[in-house]
Amino acid sequence: MLVYAVFGDPVEHSLSPAMQNAAFSALGLSSRYLAFRVKRERLRDAILGAEAMGFGGLNLTIPLKEEALKVVVPDENAAAMGAVNTVAFEAGEIRGYNTDGQGALMALEGAGVRVDGRRVLVIGAGGAAKAIARQLSLRGVELSIANRDRRRALDLAALVGGRGYGLEDLEKLVSESEVVVNATSVGMREGDPRLLDGRILREGQTVFDIVYNRETELLRDARQAGAKVLDGVMMLVYQGAFSIEIWTGRKAPVDVMEQAVREELRNR
Ligand code: NAP
């Protein structure tokens, strides 16, 4: 039996064990996926320990994704992101990948949203926004990035290619965009203030909110405006599916993984 794990701090509320164990079962593998709280300063010990104990692979979450670069050999994407969310033990080498951006892109494409050549607005400039903006940029979208801290939006736009703005430009940017992605943490908590006046959203737009723990006000407003809406669950599922494919070389059962995540969310 191979053991896999997610390391984070905190990690108690991670949906990954439910999702990845469902995937392993559906694939007929007797692997087990666990969650371990690992402090940033002990990450090296924890990764080397997992390798020594013959773990199959790891996912990393907050606040360990950047720290991992000191331990693993990153692929081009993880190196460009400066962050690792998937670790694989490959023939004596500890390799690092970042599947967040590809997960977001698959979530859009899986829902039938074409992004190539379209005007896309990413709100946010944190870790998730960075991964998403890079993948979108690689797909040749006309990219705008708006962030509360405008400087970070400008830096990210310069890194991946695109234009950076502060949130004061948000309503104009939204009205000009075909796809709007919320990659901030706004909406995660009940009672969070709205990022924007939902009345500017419209039919024909796609609104993708990567928050996955609840239906956000942004998504409710977008639905009411007749826009196509996507929550963050499928991004979570696809980033995990890419991890499974890196570890096992098998195609991940995304439907089963989605079901496991939605069921886990319902039970919380
Ligand atoms: P992060 O690196 O801490 O970035 C947070 C972002 O949110 C920054 O752009 C920050 O702006 C912005 N923000 C925070 N509070 C704000 C407020 N009150 N008003 C406006 N902007 C605000 O976090 P992250 O890792 O990128 O995660 C962001 C969100 O994505 C979280 O909700 C997380 O759960 C979700 N996520 C989902 C998936 C998925 O698979 N669906 C994967 C990863 C993350 P400043 O730069 O100005 O501080």
PDB file of N, CA, C and O in Angstrom, residues 160-196:
ATOM      1  N   VAL A 160       3.796  37.902 -16.180  1.00  0.00           N
ATOM      2  CA  VAL A 160       3.131  36.929 -17.075  1.00  0.00           C
ATOM      3  C   VAL A 160       2.706  37.535 -18.419  1.00  0.00           C
ATOM      4  O   VAL A 160       2.404  36.805 -19.356  1.00  0.00           O
ATOM      5  N   GLY A 161       2.673  38.862 -18.476  1.00  0.00           N
ATOM      6  CA  GLY A 161       2.203  39.522 -19.705  1.00  0.00           C
ATOM      7  C   GLY A 161       0.735  39.889 -19.529  1.00  0.00           C
ATOM      8  O   GLY A 161      -0.110  39.001 -19.406  1.00  0.00           O
ATOM      9  N   GLY A 162       0.449  41.173 -19.506  1.00  0.00           N
ATOM     10  CA  GLY A 162      -0.929  41.628 -19.290  1.00  0.00           C
ATOM     11  C   GLY A 162      -0.877  43.037 -18.735  1.00  0.00           C
ATOM     12  O   GLY A 162       0.193  43.639 -18.670  1.00  0.00           O
ATOM     13  N   ARG A 163      -2.058  43.564 -18.335  1.00  0.00           N
ATOM     14  CA  ARG A 163      -2.097  44.910 -17.765  1.00  0.00           C
ATOM     15  C   ARG A 163      -2.541  44.838 -16.316  1.00  0.00           C
ATOM     16  O   ARG A 163      -3.466  44.083 -15.997  1.00  0.00           O
ATOM     17  N   GLY A 164      -1.909  45.631 -15.465  1.00  0.00           N
ATOM     18  CA  GLY A 164      -2.228  45.615 -14.040  1.00  0.00           C
ATOM     19  C   GLY A 164      -2.990  46.858 -13.608  1.00  0.00           C
ATOM     20  O   GLY A 164      -2.740  47.950 -14.128  1.00  0.00           O
ATOM     21  N   TYR A 165      -3.929  46.687 -12.669  1.00  0.00           N
ATOM     22  CA  TYR A 165      -4.780  47.789 -12.201  1.00  0.00           C
ATOM     23  C   TYR A 165      -5.042  47.653 -10.705  1.00  0.00           C
ATOM     24  O   TYR A 165      -4.886  46.575 -10.122  1.00  0.00           O
ATOM     25  N   GLY A 166      -5.527  48.742 -10.129  1.00  0.00           N
ATOM     26  CA  GLY A 166      -6.045  48.690  -8.765  1.00  0.00           C
ATOM     27  C   GLY A 166      -7.542  48.393  -8.800  1.00  0.00           C
ATOM     28  O   GLY A 166      -8.141  48.355  -9.886  1.00  0.00           O
ATOM     29  N   LEU A 167      -8.144  48.208  -7.642  1.00  0.00           N
ATOM     30  CA  LEU A 167      -9.578  47.863  -7.629  1.00  0.00           C
ATOM     31  C   LEU A 167     -10.474  49.046  -8.006  1.00  0.00           C
ATOM     32  O   LEU A 167     -11.641  48.862  -8.336  1.00  0.00           O
ATOM     33  N   GLU A 168      -9.919  50.271  -7.990  1.00  0.00           N
ATOM     34  CA  GLU A 168     -10.738  51.429  -8.369  1.00  0.00           C
ATOM     35  C   GLU A 168     -11.176  51.346  -9.841  1.00  0.00           C
ATOM     36  O   GLU A 168     -12.154  51.959 -10.245  1.00  0.00           O
ATOM     37  N   ASP A 169     -10.453  50.554 -10.642  1.00  0.00           N
ATOM     38  CA  ASP A 169     -10.807  50.404 -12.065  1.00  0.00           C
ATOM     39  C   ASP A 169     -11.718  49.192 -12.316  1.00  0.00           C
ATOM     40  O   ASP A 169     -12.033  48.877 -13.463  1.00  0.00           O
ATOM     41  N   LEU A 170     -12.104  48.526 -11.232  1.00  0.00           N
ATOM     42  CA  LEU A 170     -12.745  47.215 -11.386  1.00  0.00           C
ATOM     43  C   LEU A 170     -14.020  47.224 -12.240  1.00  0.00           C
ATOM     44  O   LEU A 170     -14.180  46.386 -13.130  1.00  0.00           O
ATOM     45  N   GLU A 171     -14.895  48.172 -11.990  1.00  0.00           N
ATOM     46  CA  GLU A 171     -16.195  48.122 -12.682  1.00  0.00           C
ATOM     47  C   GLU A 171     -16.025  48.310 -14.184  1.00  0.00           C
ATOM     48  O   GLU A 171     -16.653  47.612 -14.979  1.00  0.00           O
ATOM     49  N   LYS A 172     -15.145  49.202 -14.575  1.00  0.00           N
ATOM     50  CA  LYS A 172     -14.883  49.422 -16.000  1.00  0.00           C
ATOM     51  C   LYS A 172     -14.274  48.127 -16.598  1.00  0.00           C
ATOM     52  O   LYS A 172     -14.689  47.673 -17.670  1.00  0.00           O
ATOM     53  N   LEU A 173     -13.339  47.528 -15.877  1.00  0.00           N
ATOM     54  CA  LEU A 173     -12.678  46.311 -16.382  1.00  0.00           C
ATOM     55  C   LEU A 173     -13.683  45.172 -16.527  1.00  0.00           C
ATOM     56  O   LEU A 173     -13.671  44.430 -17.505  1.00  0.00           O
ATOM     57  N   VAL A 174     -14.559  45.039 -15.534  1.00  0.00           N
ATOM     58  CA  VAL A 174     -15.563  43.968 -15.580  1.00  0.00           C
ATOM     59  C   VAL A 174     -16.458  44.149 -16.796  1.00  0.00           C
ATOM     60  O   VAL A 174     -16.739  43.201 -17.529  1.00  0.00           O
ATOM     61  N   SER A 175     -16.887  45.388 -17.019  1.00  0.00           N
ATOM     62  CA  SER A 175     -17.825  45.590 -18.134  1.00  0.00           C
ATOM     63  C   SER A 175     -17.151  45.303 -19.480  1.00  0.00           C
ATOM     64  O   SER A 175     -17.815  44.934 -20.432  1.00  0.00           O
ATOM     65  N   GLU A 176     -15.824  45.428 -19.539  1.00  0.00           N
ATOM     66  CA  GLU A 176     -15.117  45.171 -20.805  1.00  0.00           C
ATOM     67  C   GLU A 176     -14.716  43.708 -20.994  1.00  0.00           C
ATOM     68  O   GLU A 176     -14.233  43.329 -22.053  1.00  0.00           O
ATOM     69  N   SER A 177     -14.879  42.878 -19.943  1.00  0.00           N
ATOM     70  CA  SER A 177     -14.319  41.517 -20.006  1.00  0.00           C
ATOM     71  C   SER A 177     -15.358  40.462 -20.371  1.00  0.00           C
ATOM     72  O   SER A 177     -16.531  40.583 -20.014  1.00  0.00           O
ATOM     73  N   GLU A 178     -14.887  39.426 -21.069  1.00  0.00           N
ATOM     74  CA  GLU A 178     -15.772  38.312 -21.425  1.00  0.00           C
ATOM     75  C   GLU A 178     -15.758  37.241 -20.326  1.00  0.00           C
ATOM     76  O   GLU A 178     -16.735  36.547 -20.110  1.00  0.00           O
ATOM     77  N   VAL A 179     -14.595  37.107 -19.676  1.00  0.00           N
ATOM     78  CA  VAL A 179     -14.468  36.159 -18.566  1.00  0.00           C
ATOM     79  C   VAL A 179     -13.886  36.902 -17.364  1.00  0.00           C
ATOM     80  O   VAL A 179     -12.897  37.617 -17.497  1.00  0.00           O
ATOM     81  N   VAL A 180     -14.532  36.748 -16.209  1.00  0.00           N
ATOM     82  CA  VAL A 180     -14.068  37.398 -14.976  1.00  0.00           C
ATOM     83  C   VAL A 180     -13.734  36.301 -13.968  1.00  0.00           C
ATOM     84  O   VAL A 180     -14.574  35.433 -13.685  1.00  0.00           O
ATOM     85  N   VAL A 181     -12.515  36.338 -13.444  1.00  0.00           N
ATOM     86  CA  VAL A 181     -12.092  35.320 -12.473  1.00  0.00           C
ATOM     87  C   VAL A 181     -11.834  36.000 -11.134  1.00  0.00           C
ATOM     88  O   VAL A 181     -10.994  36.902 -11.050  1.00  0.00           O
ATOM     89  N   ASN A 182     -12.548  35.593 -10.094  1.00  0.00           N
ATOM     90  CA  ASN A 182     -12.190  36.078  -8.758  1.00  0.00           C
ATOM     91  C   ASN A 182     -11.181  35.123  -8.155  1.00  0.00           C
ATOM     92  O   ASN A 182     -11.510  33.989  -7.809  1.00  0.00           O
ATOM     93  N   ALA A 183      -9.925  35.596  -8.037  1.00  0.00           N
ATOM     94  CA  ALA A 183      -8.877  34.775  -7.413  1.00  0.00           C
ATOM     95  C   ALA A 183      -8.421  35.423  -6.109  1.00  0.00           C
ATOM     96  O   ALA A 183      -7.301  35.205  -5.663  1.00  0.00           O
ATOM     97  N   THR A 184      -9.303  36.240  -5.494  1.00  0.00           N
ATOM     98  CA  THR A 184      -9.025  36.746  -4.145  1.00  0.00           C
ATOM     99  C   THR A 184      -9.736  35.830  -3.146  1.00  0.00           C
ATOM    100  O   THR A 184     -10.518  34.961  -3.533  1.00  0.00           O
ATOM    101  N   SER A 185      -9.498  36.080  -1.875  1.00  0.00           N
ATOM    102  CA  SER A 185     -10.188  35.283  -0.859  1.00  0.00           C
ATOM    103  C   SER A 185     -11.521  35.919  -0.460  1.00  0.00           C
ATOM    104  O   SER A 185     -12.207  35.400   0.426  1.00  0.00           O
ATOM    105  N   VAL A 186     -11.908  37.002  -1.130  1.00  0.00           N
ATOM    106  CA  VAL A 186     -13.168  37.676  -0.791  1.00  0.00           C
ATOM    107  C   VAL A 186     -14.343  36.773  -1.173  1.00  0.00           C
ATOM    108  O   VAL A 186     -14.441  36.319  -2.315  1.00  0.00           O
ATOM    109  N   GLY A 187     -15.227  36.521  -0.202  1.00  0.00           N
ATOM    110  CA  GLY A 187     -16.364  35.639  -0.445  1.00  0.00           C
ATOM    111  C   GLY A 187     -16.228  34.315   0.304  1.00  0.00           C
ATOM    112  O   GLY A 187     -17.185  33.548   0.409  1.00  0.00           O
ATOM    113  N   MET A 188     -15.021  34.070   0.823  1.00  0.00           N
ATOM    114  CA  MET A 188     -14.811  32.813   1.583  1.00  0.00           C
ATOM    115  C   MET A 188     -15.645  32.773   2.850  1.00  0.00           C
ATOM    116  O   MET A 188     -16.066  31.725   3.302  1.00  0.00           O
ATOM    117  N   ARG A 189     -15.820  33.989   3.431  1.00  0.00           N
ATOM    118  CA  ARG A 189     -16.565  34.061   4.694  1.00  0.00           C
ATOM    119  C   ARG A 189     -17.909  34.741   4.498  1.00  0.00           C
ATOM    120  O   ARG A 189     -17.999  35.753   3.785  1.00  0.00           O
ATOM    121  N   GLU A 190     -18.916  34.163   5.126  1.00  0.00           N
ATOM    122  CA  GLU A 190     -20.248  34.772   5.163  1.00  0.00           C
ATOM    123  C   GLU A 190     -20.082  36.225   5.622  1.00  0.00           C
ATOM    124  O   GLU A 190     -19.372  36.483   6.606  1.00  0.00           O
ATOM    125  N   GLY A 191     -20.707  37.165   4.933  1.00  0.00           N
ATOM    126  CA  GLY A 191     -20.643  38.556   5.393  1.00  0.00           C
ATOM    127  C   GLY A 191     -19.482  39.342   4.810  1.00  0.00           C
ATOM    128  O   GLY A 191     -19.353  40.538   5.100  1.00  0.00           O
ATOM    129  N   ASP A 192     -18.626  38.714   3.995  1.00  0.00           N
ATOM    130  CA  ASP A 192     -17.566  39.472   3.315  1.00  0.00           C
ATOM    131  C   ASP A 192     -18.218  40.553   2.461  1.00  0.00           C
ATOM    132  O   ASP A 192     -19.242  40.298   1.818  1.00  0.00           O
ATOM    133  N   PRO A 193     -17.633  41.757   2.413  1.00  0.00           N
ATOM    134  CA  PRO A 193     -18.209  42.787   1.535  1.00  0.00           C
ATOM    135  C   PRO A 193     -18.053  42.379   0.068  1.00  0.00           C
ATOM    136  O   PRO A 193     -17.118  41.666  -0.286  1.00  0.00           O
ATOM    137  N   ARG A 194     -18.997  42.837  -0.781  1.00  0.00           N
ATOM    138  CA  ARG A 194     -18.910  42.511  -2.220  1.00  0.00           C
ATOM    139  C   ARG A 194     -17.699  43.184  -2.848  1.00  0.00           C
ATOM    140  O   ARG A 194     -17.376  44.320  -2.514  1.00  0.00           O
ATOM    141  N   LEU A 195     -17.060  42.482  -3.783  1.00  0.00           N
ATOM    142  CA  LEU A 195     -15.931  43.053  -4.525  1.00  0.00           C
ATOM    143  C   LEU A 195     -16.412  44.127  -5.494  1.00  0.00           C
ATOM    144  O   LEU A 195     -15.694  45.069  -5.789  1.00  0.00           O
ATOM    145  N   LEU A 196     -17.629  43.930  -6.011  1.00  0.00           N
ATOM    146  CA  LEU A 196     -18.137  44.858  -7.039  1.00  0.00           C
ATOM    147  C   LEU A 196     -19.658  44.842  -7.035  1.00  0.00           C
ATOM    148  O   LEU A 196     -20.285  43.934  -6.492  1.00  0.00           O
TER     149      LEU A 196
END
